[in-house]
Amino acid sequence: MIERHVLIDSVDPVVFYGVNNANIQLIRNLFPKLRMAARGSVITVIGDDEETAHFEHKIKELEAYCLKYNKLTEDVILDTVKGQPPKELKMDDVIVYGVNGKPISGRTPNQQLLVKTFGENDLTFALGPAGTGKTYLAVALAVRALKNKEVRKIILSRPAVEAGEKLGFLPGDMKEKIDPYLQPLYDALEDMIPGAKLRELMEGDVIQIAPLAFMRGRTLNDAIIVLDEAQNTTTHQIKMFLTRLGMGSKMIVTGDTTQIDLPRSTPSGLVQALKILHRVKGIGIVEFEKKDIVRHALVQRIVEAYERHEAMVQQQARDEASQ
């Protein structure tokens, strides 16, 4: 009799063990010759050498499935232990499977183009109106690369620019003042990585979320780096950010040039960067349109209404200038 310790550190144990430990109880029933106890990310099993080795092999197969699909079902456990390949969840163009196995993929032609462009370039600009999935897909691509061990970490950043509010008047310390600006990045991650695993990755700095100012002086190797809301960067800020790109890394920069919150006298670094870099090899640019909006149908109509209003204001200004 030997004691073997099987580590399942790539997945959230809560997901792996199932609701009320139903999965681990099923596994225990399928290996009646073994005594086992599960605690945290370690399953301790006692039995003869051959049986415990077989058990570890099957657990690792189940862990790989759970890592890919973010879920583990009774049918998958039964098929795997019996030596039958579990049914693959087939769906075209899936980027990653989110929490509870939710498939995340490019739903519109431009979203699919972003996935393709990201694969072909080390720096990708994703531009377009609110609701087109720019940030969400960028985070999904980063999570996929991390799961596939193509990179060692994910770094997500945003400029902390006031959209009508003043940071100094918000309650709390600096982290508490800045976190609301970064919340959309947290929201996307929480859709794709189970809570306990996400906390572990963030505590270990495998996933880092930080304001743009915190990027200065760093060289970011073996990482997927996402800059969100880049229209609110200054010229110096975006140049600083883009030059952080290190070996084995990729960047995605997202922004909406119609929603610039900088002071009127400050030009957008994103707008300038697009003019300077549009012909540089290794850089891809994907432009989203109103038809790519995948939020509530009303969002698209709101965007169109504001565009009509802005066009009318500009026309009135031109008419007044010509008089």
PDB file of C-alpha atoms in Angstrom:
ATOM      1  CA  MET A   1       0.000   0.000   0.000  1.00  0.00           C
ATOM      2  CA  ILE A   2       1.295   3.449  -0.877  1.00  0.00           C
ATOM      3  CA  GLU A   3       0.048   6.993  -0.383  1.00  0.00           C
ATOM      4  CA  ARG A   4      -0.012   9.197  -3.467  1.00  0.00           C
ATOM      5  CA  HIS A   5      -0.748  12.934  -3.619  1.00  0.00           C
ATOM      6  CA  VAL A   6      -2.391  14.175  -6.837  1.00  0.00           C
ATOM      7  CA  LEU A   7      -2.253  17.927  -7.457  1.00  0.00           C
ATOM      8  CA  ILE A   8      -4.996  19.640  -9.497  1.00  0.00           C
ATOM      9  CA  ASP A   9      -3.514  23.145  -9.406  1.00  0.00           C
ATOM     10  CA  SER A  10      -4.541  24.320 -12.908  1.00  0.00           C
ATOM     11  CA  VAL A  11      -8.298  24.393 -12.154  1.00  0.00           C
ATOM     12  CA  ASP A  12     -10.608  25.673  -9.460  1.00  0.00           C
ATOM     13  CA  PRO A  13     -11.159  22.790  -6.985  1.00  0.00           C
ATOM     14  CA  VAL A  14     -14.719  24.010  -6.385  1.00  0.00           C
ATOM     15  CA  VAL A  15     -15.527  23.401 -10.068  1.00  0.00           C
ATOM     16  CA  PHE A  16     -13.583  20.127 -10.182  1.00  0.00           C
ATOM     17  CA  TYR A  17     -15.179  18.631  -7.060  1.00  0.00           C
ATOM     18  CA  GLY A  18     -18.677  19.726  -8.089  1.00  0.00           C
ATOM     19  CA  VAL A  19     -21.666  21.003  -6.160  1.00  0.00           C
ATOM     20  CA  ASN A  20     -21.654  19.456  -2.666  1.00  0.00           C
ATOM     21  CA  ASN A  21     -18.571  17.455  -3.748  1.00  0.00           C
ATOM     22  CA  ALA A  22     -20.735  15.374  -6.088  1.00  0.00           C
ATOM     23  CA  ASN A  23     -17.894  14.843  -8.595  1.00  0.00           C
ATOM     24  CA  ILE A  24     -15.351  13.659  -6.056  1.00  0.00           C
ATOM     25  CA  GLN A  25     -17.959  11.347  -4.542  1.00  0.00           C
ATOM     26  CA  LEU A  26     -18.587   9.805  -7.974  1.00  0.00           C
ATOM     27  CA  ILE A  27     -14.837   9.393  -8.514  1.00  0.00           C
ATOM     28  CA  ARG A  28     -14.566   7.733  -5.086  1.00  0.00           C
ATOM     29  CA  ASN A  29     -17.300   5.254  -6.083  1.00  0.00           C
ATOM     30  CA  LEU A  30     -15.534   4.475  -9.369  1.00  0.00           C
ATOM     31  CA  PHE A  31     -12.336   3.522  -7.521  1.00  0.00           C
ATOM     32  CA  PRO A  32     -13.682   1.294  -4.691  1.00  0.00           C
ATOM     33  CA  LYS A  33     -10.283  -0.258  -3.943  1.00  0.00           C
ATOM     34  CA  LEU A  34      -8.778   3.101  -3.012  1.00  0.00           C
ATOM     35  CA  ARG A  35      -9.150   5.309   0.032  1.00  0.00           C
ATOM     36  CA  MET A  36      -9.076   8.977  -0.825  1.00  0.00           C
ATOM     37  CA  ALA A  37      -9.433  12.423   0.702  1.00  0.00           C
ATOM     38  CA  ALA A  38      -9.642  15.739  -1.154  1.00  0.00           C
ATOM     39  CA  ARG A  39      -8.513  18.960   0.444  1.00  0.00           C
ATOM     40  CA  GLY A  40      -7.896  22.133  -1.529  1.00  0.00           C
ATOM     41  CA  SER A  41      -5.908  21.338  -4.668  1.00  0.00           C
ATOM     42  CA  VAL A  42      -4.591  18.013  -3.366  1.00  0.00           C
ATOM     43  CA  ILE A  43      -6.276  14.612  -3.594  1.00  0.00           C
ATOM     44  CA  THR A  44      -4.602  12.065  -1.317  1.00  0.00           C
ATOM     45  CA  VAL A  45      -5.160   8.461  -2.331  1.00  0.00           C
ATOM     46  CA  ILE A  46      -4.065   5.222  -0.642  1.00  0.00           C
ATOM     47  CA  GLY A  47      -3.874   1.825  -2.369  1.00  0.00           C
ATOM     48  CA  ASP A  48      -1.527  -0.374  -4.354  1.00  0.00           C
ATOM     49  CA  ASP A  49       0.963   1.254  -6.702  1.00  0.00           C
ATOM     50  CA  GLU A  50      -0.677   0.264  -9.986  1.00  0.00           C
ATOM     51  CA  GLU A  51      -4.168   1.315  -8.931  1.00  0.00           C
ATOM     52  CA  THR A  52      -3.051   4.701  -7.537  1.00  0.00           C
ATOM     53  CA  ALA A  53      -1.000   5.376 -10.686  1.00  0.00           C
ATOM     54  CA  HIS A  54      -4.073   4.635 -12.833  1.00  0.00           C
ATOM     55  CA  PHE A  55      -6.124   6.926 -10.583  1.00  0.00           C
ATOM     56  CA  GLU A  56      -3.628   9.788 -10.997  1.00  0.00           C
ATOM     57  CA  HIS A  57      -3.636   9.369 -14.779  1.00  0.00           C
ATOM     58  CA  LYS A  58      -7.443   9.609 -14.915  1.00  0.00           C
ATOM     59  CA  ILE A  59      -7.513  12.630 -12.592  1.00  0.00           C
ATOM     60  CA  LYS A  60      -5.059  14.409 -14.873  1.00  0.00           C
ATOM     61  CA  GLU A  61      -7.282  13.678 -17.879  1.00  0.00           C
ATOM     62  CA  LEU A  62     -10.265  15.117 -16.015  1.00  0.00           C
ATOM     63  CA  GLU A  63      -8.216  18.148 -14.962  1.00  0.00           C
ATOM     64  CA  ALA A  64      -7.274  18.834 -18.602  1.00  0.00           C
ATOM     65  CA  TYR A  65     -10.949  18.656 -19.629  1.00  0.00           C
ATOM     66  CA  CYS A  66     -11.998  20.935 -16.755  1.00  0.00           C
ATOM     67  CA  LEU A  67      -9.269  23.439 -17.652  1.00  0.00           C
ATOM     68  CA  LYS A  68     -10.449  23.606 -21.261  1.00  0.00           C
ATOM     69  CA  TYR A  69     -14.196  23.751 -20.678  1.00  0.00           C
ATOM     70  CA  ASN A  70     -14.427  25.255 -17.171  1.00  0.00           C
ATOM     71  CA  LYS A  71     -16.830  22.525 -16.112  1.00  0.00           C
ATOM     72  CA  LEU A  72     -16.874  18.834 -15.237  1.00  0.00           C
ATOM     73  CA  THR A  73     -19.993  16.681 -15.550  1.00  0.00           C
ATOM     74  CA  GLU A  74     -20.960  13.189 -14.433  1.00  0.00           C
ATOM     75  CA  ASP A  75     -20.962  11.919 -18.042  1.00  0.00           C
ATOM     76  CA  VAL A  76     -17.428  13.196 -18.621  1.00  0.00           C
ATOM     77  CA  ILE A  77     -16.180  11.545 -15.424  1.00  0.00           C
ATOM     78  CA  LEU A  78     -17.814   8.218 -16.307  1.00  0.00           C
ATOM     79  CA  ASP A  79     -16.484   8.232 -19.891  1.00  0.00           C
ATOM     80  CA  THR A  80     -12.954   9.198 -18.838  1.00  0.00           C
ATOM     81  CA  VAL A  81     -12.644   6.598 -16.064  1.00  0.00           C
ATOM     82  CA  LYS A  82     -14.034   3.890 -18.380  1.00  0.00           C
ATOM     83  CA  GLY A  83     -11.403   4.788 -20.979  1.00  0.00           C
ATOM     84  CA  GLN A  84     -13.802   6.339 -23.462  1.00  0.00           C
ATOM     85  CA  PRO A  85     -13.032   9.804 -24.846  1.00  0.00           C
ATOM     86  CA  PRO A  86     -15.552  12.307 -23.443  1.00  0.00           C
ATOM     87  CA  LYS A  87     -17.755  14.123 -25.904  1.00  0.00           C
ATOM     88  CA  GLU A  88     -16.031  17.256 -27.121  1.00  0.00           C
ATOM     89  CA  LEU A  89     -18.134  20.417 -26.991  1.00  0.00           C
ATOM     90  CA  LYS A  90     -17.834  21.298 -30.642  1.00  0.00           C
ATOM     91  CA  MET A  91     -18.464  24.869 -31.727  1.00  0.00           C
ATOM     92  CA  ASP A  92     -16.811  26.803 -34.503  1.00  0.00           C
ATOM     93  CA  ASP A  93     -14.371  29.581 -33.601  1.00  0.00           C
ATOM     94  CA  VAL A  94     -14.587  29.209 -29.816  1.00  0.00           C
ATOM     95  CA  ILE A  95     -11.884  31.347 -28.204  1.00  0.00           C
ATOM     96  CA  VAL A  96     -12.289  30.028 -24.678  1.00  0.00           C
ATOM     97  CA  TYR A  97     -14.921  28.365 -22.526  1.00  0.00           C
ATOM     98  CA  GLY A  98     -16.027  30.653 -19.732  1.00  0.00           C
ATOM     99  CA  VAL A  99     -17.496  29.933 -16.315  1.00  0.00           C
ATOM    100  CA  ASN A 100     -19.955  26.991 -16.389  1.00  0.00           C
ATOM    101  CA  GLY A 101     -18.692  26.043 -19.843  1.00  0.00           C
ATOM    102  CA  LYS A 102     -20.078  29.105 -21.617  1.00  0.00           C
ATOM    103  CA  PRO A 103     -18.466  29.276 -25.095  1.00  0.00           C
ATOM    104  CA  ILE A 104     -16.955  32.648 -25.950  1.00  0.00           C
ATOM    105  CA  SER A 105     -16.346  33.337 -29.634  1.00  0.00           C
ATOM    106  CA  GLY A 106     -16.383  36.065 -32.249  1.00  0.00           C
ATOM    107  CA  ARG A 107     -20.045  36.589 -33.089  1.00  0.00           C
ATOM    108  CA  THR A 108     -19.735  39.123 -35.915  1.00  0.00           C
ATOM    109  CA  PRO A 109     -17.380  39.234 -38.930  1.00  0.00           C
ATOM    110  CA  ASN A 110     -15.308  42.021 -37.354  1.00  0.00           C
ATOM    111  CA  GLN A 111     -15.064  40.165 -34.038  1.00  0.00           C
ATOM    112  CA  GLN A 112     -13.819  37.118 -35.938  1.00  0.00           C
ATOM    113  CA  LEU A 113     -11.408  39.399 -37.813  1.00  0.00           C
ATOM    114  CA  LEU A 114     -10.009  40.598 -34.475  1.00  0.00           C
ATOM    115  CA  VAL A 115      -9.254  36.989 -33.495  1.00  0.00           C
ATOM    116  CA  LYS A 116      -7.499  36.404 -36.827  1.00  0.00           C
ATOM    117  CA  THR A 117      -5.589  39.695 -36.710  1.00  0.00           C
ATOM    118  CA  PHE A 118      -4.410  39.009 -33.155  1.00  0.00           C
ATOM    119  CA  GLY A 119      -3.005  35.678 -34.301  1.00  0.00           C
ATOM    120  CA  GLU A 120      -1.056  37.307 -37.119  1.00  0.00           C
ATOM    121  CA  ASN A 121       0.374  40.366 -35.335  1.00  0.00           C
ATOM    122  CA  ASP A 122       2.234  41.223 -32.138  1.00  0.00           C
ATOM    123  CA  LEU A 123       0.321  44.504 -31.748  1.00  0.00           C
ATOM    124  CA  THR A 124      -3.365  44.805 -32.594  1.00  0.00           C
ATOM    125  CA  PHE A 125      -5.559  47.912 -32.412  1.00  0.00           C
ATOM    126  CA  ALA A 126      -9.292  47.245 -31.918  1.00  0.00           C
ATOM    127  CA  LEU A 127     -11.329  50.392 -32.556  1.00  0.00           C
ATOM    128  CA  GLY A 128     -15.026  51.122 -32.467  1.00  0.00           C
ATOM    129  CA  PRO A 129     -18.112  52.188 -30.515  1.00  0.00           C
ATOM    130  CA  ALA A 130     -19.263  50.947 -27.119  1.00  0.00           C
ATOM    131  CA  GLY A 131     -20.772  47.479 -26.985  1.00  0.00           C
ATOM    132  CA  THR A 132     -18.868  45.915 -29.874  1.00  0.00           C
ATOM    133  CA  GLY A 133     -17.025  43.469 -27.620  1.00  0.00           C
ATOM    134  CA  LYS A 134     -13.536  44.946 -28.035  1.00  0.00           C
ATOM    135  CA  THR A 135     -12.498  44.628 -24.399  1.00  0.00           C
ATOM    136  CA  TYR A 136     -14.299  41.335 -23.800  1.00  0.00           C
ATOM    137  CA  LEU A 137     -12.688  39.620 -26.793  1.00  0.00           C
ATOM    138  CA  ALA A 138      -9.267  41.061 -25.927  1.00  0.00           C
ATOM    139  CA  VAL A 139      -9.505  39.563 -22.437  1.00  0.00           C
ATOM    140  CA  ALA A 140     -10.761  36.242 -23.888  1.00  0.00           C
ATOM    141  CA  LEU A 141      -7.763  36.064 -26.229  1.00  0.00           C
ATOM    142  CA  ALA A 142      -5.447  36.768 -23.302  1.00  0.00           C
ATOM    143  CA  VAL A 143      -7.083  34.051 -21.156  1.00  0.00           C
ATOM    144  CA  ARG A 144      -6.797  31.537 -24.003  1.00  0.00           C
ATOM    145  CA  ALA A 145      -3.091  32.257 -24.418  1.00  0.00           C
ATOM    146  CA  LEU A 146      -2.532  31.808 -20.684  1.00  0.00           C
ATOM    147  CA  LYS A 147      -4.496  28.537 -20.572  1.00  0.00           C
ATOM    148  CA  ASN A 148      -2.554  27.223 -23.585  1.00  0.00           C
ATOM    149  CA  LYS A 149       0.720  28.205 -21.827  1.00  0.00           C
ATOM    150  CA  GLU A 150       1.681  30.452 -24.716  1.00  0.00           C
ATOM    151  CA  VAL A 151       2.476  33.181 -22.164  1.00  0.00           C
ATOM    152  CA  ARG A 152       3.233  33.298 -18.427  1.00  0.00           C
ATOM    153  CA  LYS A 153       1.030  36.245 -17.481  1.00  0.00           C
ATOM    154  CA  ILE A 154      -1.735  38.647 -18.462  1.00  0.00           C
ATOM    155  CA  ILE A 155      -1.453  42.379 -17.891  1.00  0.00           C
ATOM    156  CA  LEU A 156      -4.581  44.514 -18.256  1.00  0.00           C
ATOM    157  CA  SER A 157      -4.456  48.296 -18.052  1.00  0.00           C
ATOM    158  CA  ARG A 158      -6.588  51.409 -18.434  1.00  0.00           C
ATOM    159  CA  PRO A 159      -5.882  55.118 -18.100  1.00  0.00           C
ATOM    160  CA  ALA A 160      -7.569  56.511 -14.964  1.00  0.00           C
ATOM    161  CA  VAL A 161      -9.143  59.533 -16.632  1.00  0.00           C
ATOM    162  CA  GLU A 162     -12.102  61.309 -15.073  1.00  0.00           C
ATOM    163  CA  ALA A 163     -15.235  61.284 -17.220  1.00  0.00           C
ATOM    164  CA  GLY A 164     -16.816  64.239 -15.456  1.00  0.00           C
ATOM    165  CA  GLU A 165     -15.772  63.115 -11.955  1.00  0.00           C
ATOM    166  CA  LYS A 166     -12.684  64.053  -9.937  1.00  0.00           C
ATOM    167  CA  LEU A 167     -10.569  61.294  -8.411  1.00  0.00           C
ATOM    168  CA  GLY A 168      -9.630  63.431  -5.435  1.00  0.00           C
ATOM    169  CA  PHE A 169     -13.237  63.651  -4.261  1.00  0.00           C
ATOM    170  CA  LEU A 170     -13.851  59.900  -4.391  1.00  0.00           C
ATOM    171  CA  PRO A 171     -13.723  58.095  -1.017  1.00  0.00           C
ATOM    172  CA  GLY A 172     -10.954  55.700  -0.001  1.00  0.00           C
ATOM    173  CA  ASP A 173      -7.249  55.230  -0.660  1.00  0.00           C
ATOM    174  CA  MET A 174      -5.651  55.337  -4.102  1.00  0.00           C
ATOM    175  CA  LYS A 175      -6.529  51.693  -4.914  1.00  0.00           C
ATOM    176  CA  GLU A 176     -10.157  52.282  -3.956  1.00  0.00           C
ATOM    177  CA  LYS A 177     -10.243  55.449  -6.072  1.00  0.00           C
ATOM    178  CA  ILE A 178      -8.796  53.716  -9.131  1.00  0.00           C
ATOM    179  CA  ASP A 179     -10.538  50.300  -8.976  1.00  0.00           C
ATOM    180  CA  PRO A 180     -13.848  51.599 -10.410  1.00  0.00           C
ATOM    181  CA  TYR A 181     -11.986  52.563 -13.602  1.00  0.00           C
ATOM    182  CA  LEU A 182     -10.658  49.005 -13.874  1.00  0.00           C
ATOM    183  CA  GLN A 183     -13.946  47.229 -13.052  1.00  0.00           C
ATOM    184  CA  PRO A 184     -14.835  46.335 -16.679  1.00  0.00           C
ATOM    185  CA  LEU A 185     -11.612  44.313 -16.817  1.00  0.00           C
ATOM    186  CA  TYR A 186     -12.501  42.488 -13.602  1.00  0.00           C
ATOM    187  CA  ASP A 187     -15.999  41.822 -14.981  1.00  0.00           C
ATOM    188  CA  ALA A 188     -14.639  40.197 -18.148  1.00  0.00           C
ATOM    189  CA  LEU A 189     -12.214  37.998 -16.204  1.00  0.00           C
ATOM    190  CA  GLU A 190     -14.944  36.857 -13.808  1.00  0.00           C
ATOM    191  CA  ASP A 191     -16.922  35.614 -16.815  1.00  0.00           C
ATOM    192  CA  MET A 192     -14.019  33.444 -17.960  1.00  0.00           C
ATOM    193  CA  ILE A 193     -12.182  32.168 -14.864  1.00  0.00           C
ATOM    194  CA  PRO A 194     -13.855  30.676 -11.766  1.00  0.00           C
ATOM    195  CA  GLY A 195     -13.642  32.954  -8.739  1.00  0.00           C
ATOM    196  CA  ALA A 196     -11.221  31.011  -6.524  1.00  0.00           C
ATOM    197  CA  LYS A 197      -8.831  30.365  -9.435  1.00  0.00           C
ATOM    198  CA  LEU A 198      -8.993  34.011 -10.505  1.00  0.00           C
ATOM    199  CA  ARG A 199      -8.082  35.183  -6.992  1.00  0.00           C
ATOM    200  CA  GLU A 200      -5.167  32.752  -6.941  1.00  0.00           C
ATOM    201  CA  LEU A 201      -3.875  33.983 -10.307  1.00  0.00           C
ATOM    202  CA  MET A 202      -4.175  37.618  -9.266  1.00  0.00           C
ATOM    203  CA  GLU A 203      -2.546  37.068  -5.880  1.00  0.00           C
ATOM    204  CA  GLY A 204       0.349  35.346  -7.665  1.00  0.00           C
ATOM    205  CA  ASP A 205       0.647  38.236 -10.170  1.00  0.00           C
ATOM    206  CA  VAL A 206      -0.051  35.858 -13.050  1.00  0.00           C
ATOM    207  CA  ILE A 207      -2.925  38.212 -13.901  1.00  0.00           C
ATOM    208  CA  GLN A 208      -2.237  41.873 -13.186  1.00  0.00           C
ATOM    209  CA  ILE A 209      -4.700  44.742 -13.500  1.00  0.00           C
ATOM    210  CA  ALA A 210      -3.230  48.203 -13.095  1.00  0.00           C
ATOM    211  CA  PRO A 211      -3.690  51.829 -14.154  1.00  0.00           C
ATOM    212  CA  LEU A 212      -1.600  52.909 -17.116  1.00  0.00           C
ATOM    213  CA  ALA A 213       0.686  55.045 -14.940  1.00  0.00           C
ATOM    214  CA  PHE A 214       1.944  51.859 -13.228  1.00  0.00           C
ATOM    215  CA  MET A 215       3.372  50.549 -16.534  1.00  0.00           C
ATOM    216  CA  ARG A 216       6.225  53.061 -16.652  1.00  0.00           C
ATOM    217  CA  GLY A 217       9.691  51.563 -16.463  1.00  0.00           C
ATOM    218  CA  ARG A 218       8.580  47.959 -17.015  1.00  0.00           C
ATOM    219  CA  THR A 219       9.579  45.559 -19.793  1.00  0.00           C
ATOM    220  CA  LEU A 220       6.833  42.968 -20.186  1.00  0.00           C
ATOM    221  CA  ASN A 221       8.064  39.588 -21.438  1.00  0.00           C
ATOM    222  CA  ASP A 222       6.023  36.427 -22.150  1.00  0.00           C
ATOM    223  CA  ALA A 223       2.725  38.221 -21.587  1.00  0.00           C
ATOM    224  CA  ILE A 224      -0.495  39.267 -23.250  1.00  0.00           C
ATOM    225  CA  ILE A 225      -0.871  42.983 -22.534  1.00  0.00           C
ATOM    226  CA  VAL A 226      -4.197  44.752 -23.033  1.00  0.00           C
ATOM    227  CA  LEU A 227      -4.656  48.519 -22.959  1.00  0.00           C
ATOM    228  CA  ASP A 228      -8.331  49.421 -22.762  1.00  0.00           C
ATOM    229  CA  GLU A 229      -9.933  52.851 -23.347  1.00  0.00           C
ATOM    230  CA  ALA A 230      -6.766  53.967 -25.133  1.00  0.00           C
ATOM    231  CA  GLN A 231      -8.505  57.037 -26.574  1.00  0.00           C
ATOM    232  CA  ASN A 232      -7.935  58.609 -23.144  1.00  0.00           C
ATOM    233  CA  THR A 233      -4.156  58.312 -23.293  1.00  0.00           C
ATOM    234  CA  THR A 234      -1.895  61.232 -24.059  1.00  0.00           C
ATOM    235  CA  THR A 235       0.809  61.039 -26.725  1.00  0.00           C
ATOM    236  CA  HIS A 236       3.509  60.331 -24.135  1.00  0.00           C
ATOM    237  CA  GLN A 237       1.418  57.747 -22.297  1.00  0.00           C
ATOM    238  CA  ILE A 238       0.634  55.573 -25.309  1.00  0.00           C
ATOM    239  CA  LYS A 239       4.216  55.748 -26.568  1.00  0.00           C
ATOM    240  CA  MET A 240       5.395  54.697 -23.107  1.00  0.00           C
ATOM    241  CA  PHE A 241       2.913  51.811 -23.087  1.00  0.00           C
ATOM    242  CA  LEU A 242       3.667  50.521 -26.586  1.00  0.00           C
ATOM    243  CA  THR A 243       7.400  50.472 -25.881  1.00  0.00           C
ATOM    244  CA  ARG A 244       6.852  48.127 -22.881  1.00  0.00           C
ATOM    245  CA  LEU A 245       6.448  45.216 -25.329  1.00  0.00           C
ATOM    246  CA  GLY A 246       8.995  42.539 -24.471  1.00  0.00           C
ATOM    247  CA  MET A 247      10.123  39.216 -25.904  1.00  0.00           C
ATOM    248  CA  GLY A 248       7.398  36.604 -26.369  1.00  0.00           C
ATOM    249  CA  SER A 249       4.641  39.149 -25.722  1.00  0.00           C
ATOM    250  CA  LYS A 250       1.627  40.458 -27.617  1.00  0.00           C
ATOM    251  CA  MET A 251      -0.450  43.606 -27.160  1.00  0.00           C
ATOM    252  CA  ILE A 252      -4.049  44.524 -27.854  1.00  0.00           C
ATOM    253  CA  VAL A 253      -5.038  48.194 -27.687  1.00  0.00           C
ATOM    254  CA  THR A 254      -8.750  49.003 -27.634  1.00  0.00           C
ATOM    255  CA  GLY A 255     -10.455  52.370 -27.910  1.00  0.00           C
ATOM    256  CA  ASP A 256     -13.322  54.481 -29.177  1.00  0.00           C
ATOM    257  CA  THR A 257     -12.165  57.741 -30.720  1.00  0.00           C
ATOM    258  CA  THR A 258     -15.676  59.201 -30.418  1.00  0.00           C
ATOM    259  CA  GLN A 259     -15.552  59.037 -26.595  1.00  0.00           C
ATOM    260  CA  ILE A 260     -12.447  60.994 -25.621  1.00  0.00           C
ATOM    261  CA  ASP A 261     -12.564  62.271 -22.015  1.00  0.00           C
ATOM    262  CA  LEU A 262      -9.278  64.190 -22.127  1.00  0.00           C
ATOM    263  CA  PRO A 263      -9.264  67.993 -21.757  1.00  0.00           C
ATOM    264  CA  ARG A 264     -10.027  69.703 -25.076  1.00  0.00           C
ATOM    265  CA  SER A 265      -6.480  71.046 -25.306  1.00  0.00           C
ATOM    266  CA  THR A 266      -4.951  67.548 -24.954  1.00  0.00           C
ATOM    267  CA  PRO A 267      -4.803  65.463 -28.153  1.00  0.00           C
ATOM    268  CA  SER A 268      -5.604  61.753 -27.917  1.00  0.00           C
ATOM    269  CA  GLY A 269      -2.520  59.564 -28.013  1.00  0.00           C
ATOM    270  CA  LEU A 270      -4.522  56.818 -29.707  1.00  0.00           C
ATOM    271  CA  VAL A 271      -5.538  59.043 -32.604  1.00  0.00           C
ATOM    272  CA  GLN A 272      -1.943  60.131 -33.124  1.00  0.00           C
ATOM    273  CA  ALA A 273      -0.563  56.586 -32.771  1.00  0.00           C
ATOM    274  CA  LEU A 274      -2.900  55.312 -35.487  1.00  0.00           C
ATOM    275  CA  LYS A 275      -1.614  57.988 -37.878  1.00  0.00           C
ATOM    276  CA  ILE A 276       2.017  57.215 -37.101  1.00  0.00           C
ATOM    277  CA  LEU A 277       1.861  53.408 -36.978  1.00  0.00           C
ATOM    278  CA  HIS A 278      -0.741  52.409 -39.580  1.00  0.00           C
ATOM    279  CA  ARG A 279       1.877  51.110 -42.054  1.00  0.00           C
ATOM    280  CA  VAL A 280       4.269  49.479 -39.599  1.00  0.00           C
ATOM    281  CA  LYS A 281       4.798  45.743 -40.192  1.00  0.00           C
ATOM    282  CA  GLY A 282       3.546  43.522 -37.373  1.00  0.00           C
ATOM    283  CA  ILE A 283       0.725  45.868 -36.396  1.00  0.00           C
ATOM    284  CA  GLY A 284      -2.902  45.020 -37.188  1.00  0.00           C
ATOM    285  CA  ILE A 285      -5.900  47.348 -37.035  1.00  0.00           C
ATOM    286  CA  VAL A 286      -9.520  46.188 -36.775  1.00  0.00           C
ATOM    287  CA  GLU A 287     -12.315  48.761 -36.950  1.00  0.00           C
ATOM    288  CA  PHE A 288     -15.680  47.823 -35.475  1.00  0.00           C
ATOM    289  CA  GLU A 289     -18.966  49.364 -36.599  1.00  0.00           C
ATOM    290  CA  LYS A 290     -22.436  49.880 -35.133  1.00  0.00           C
ATOM    291  CA  LYS A 291     -23.536  46.544 -36.607  1.00  0.00           C
ATOM    292  CA  ASP A 292     -20.984  44.814 -34.345  1.00  0.00           C
ATOM    293  CA  ILE A 293     -22.718  45.992 -31.161  1.00  0.00           C
ATOM    294  CA  VAL A 294     -23.671  42.890 -29.179  1.00  0.00           C
ATOM    295  CA  ARG A 295     -25.219  44.494 -26.101  1.00  0.00           C
ATOM    296  CA  HIS A 296     -28.907  45.345 -25.700  1.00  0.00           C
ATOM    297  CA  ALA A 297     -30.433  46.328 -29.067  1.00  0.00           C
ATOM    298  CA  LEU A 298     -31.154  49.790 -27.638  1.00  0.00           C
ATOM    299  CA  VAL A 299     -27.406  50.493 -27.372  1.00  0.00           C
ATOM    300  CA  GLN A 300     -27.053  50.506 -31.154  1.00  0.00           C
ATOM    301  CA  ARG A 301     -29.966  52.940 -31.499  1.00  0.00           C
ATOM    302  CA  ILE A 302     -28.444  55.208 -28.816  1.00  0.00           C
ATOM    303  CA  VAL A 303     -25.119  55.282 -30.672  1.00  0.00           C
ATOM    304  CA  GLU A 304     -26.885  56.127 -33.932  1.00  0.00           C
ATOM    305  CA  ALA A 305     -28.903  58.912 -32.268  1.00  0.00           C
ATOM    306  CA  TYR A 306     -25.782  60.535 -30.857  1.00  0.00           C
ATOM    307  CA  GLU A 307     -24.058  60.301 -34.241  1.00  0.00           C
ATOM    308  CA  ARG A 308     -26.992  62.059 -35.904  1.00  0.00           C
ATOM    309  CA  HIS A 309     -26.947  64.766 -33.223  1.00  0.00           C
ATOM    310  CA  GLU A 310     -23.190  65.331 -33.568  1.00  0.00           C
ATOM    311  CA  ALA A 311     -23.463  65.514 -37.359  1.00  0.00           C
ATOM    312  CA  MET A 312     -26.242  68.108 -37.007  1.00  0.00           C
ATOM    313  CA  VAL A 313     -24.173  70.205 -34.569  1.00  0.00           C
ATOM    314  CA  GLN A 314     -21.163  70.089 -36.897  1.00  0.00           C
ATOM    315  CA  GLN A 315     -23.322  71.093 -39.868  1.00  0.00           C
ATOM    316  CA  GLN A 316     -24.745  74.046 -37.899  1.00  0.00           C
ATOM    317  CA  ALA A 317     -21.205  75.133 -36.985  1.00  0.00           C
ATOM    318  CA  ARG A 318     -20.178  75.005 -40.643  1.00  0.00           C
ATOM    319  CA  ASP A 319     -23.250  76.976 -41.681  1.00  0.00           C
ATOM    320  CA  GLU A 320     -22.533  79.669 -39.083  1.00  0.00           C
ATOM    321  CA  ALA A 321     -18.884  79.877 -40.128  1.00  0.00           C
ATOM    322  CA  SER A 322     -19.848  80.354 -43.779  1.00  0.00           C
ATOM    323  CA  GLN A 323     -22.219  83.247 -43.053  1.00  0.00           C
TER     324      GLN A 323
END
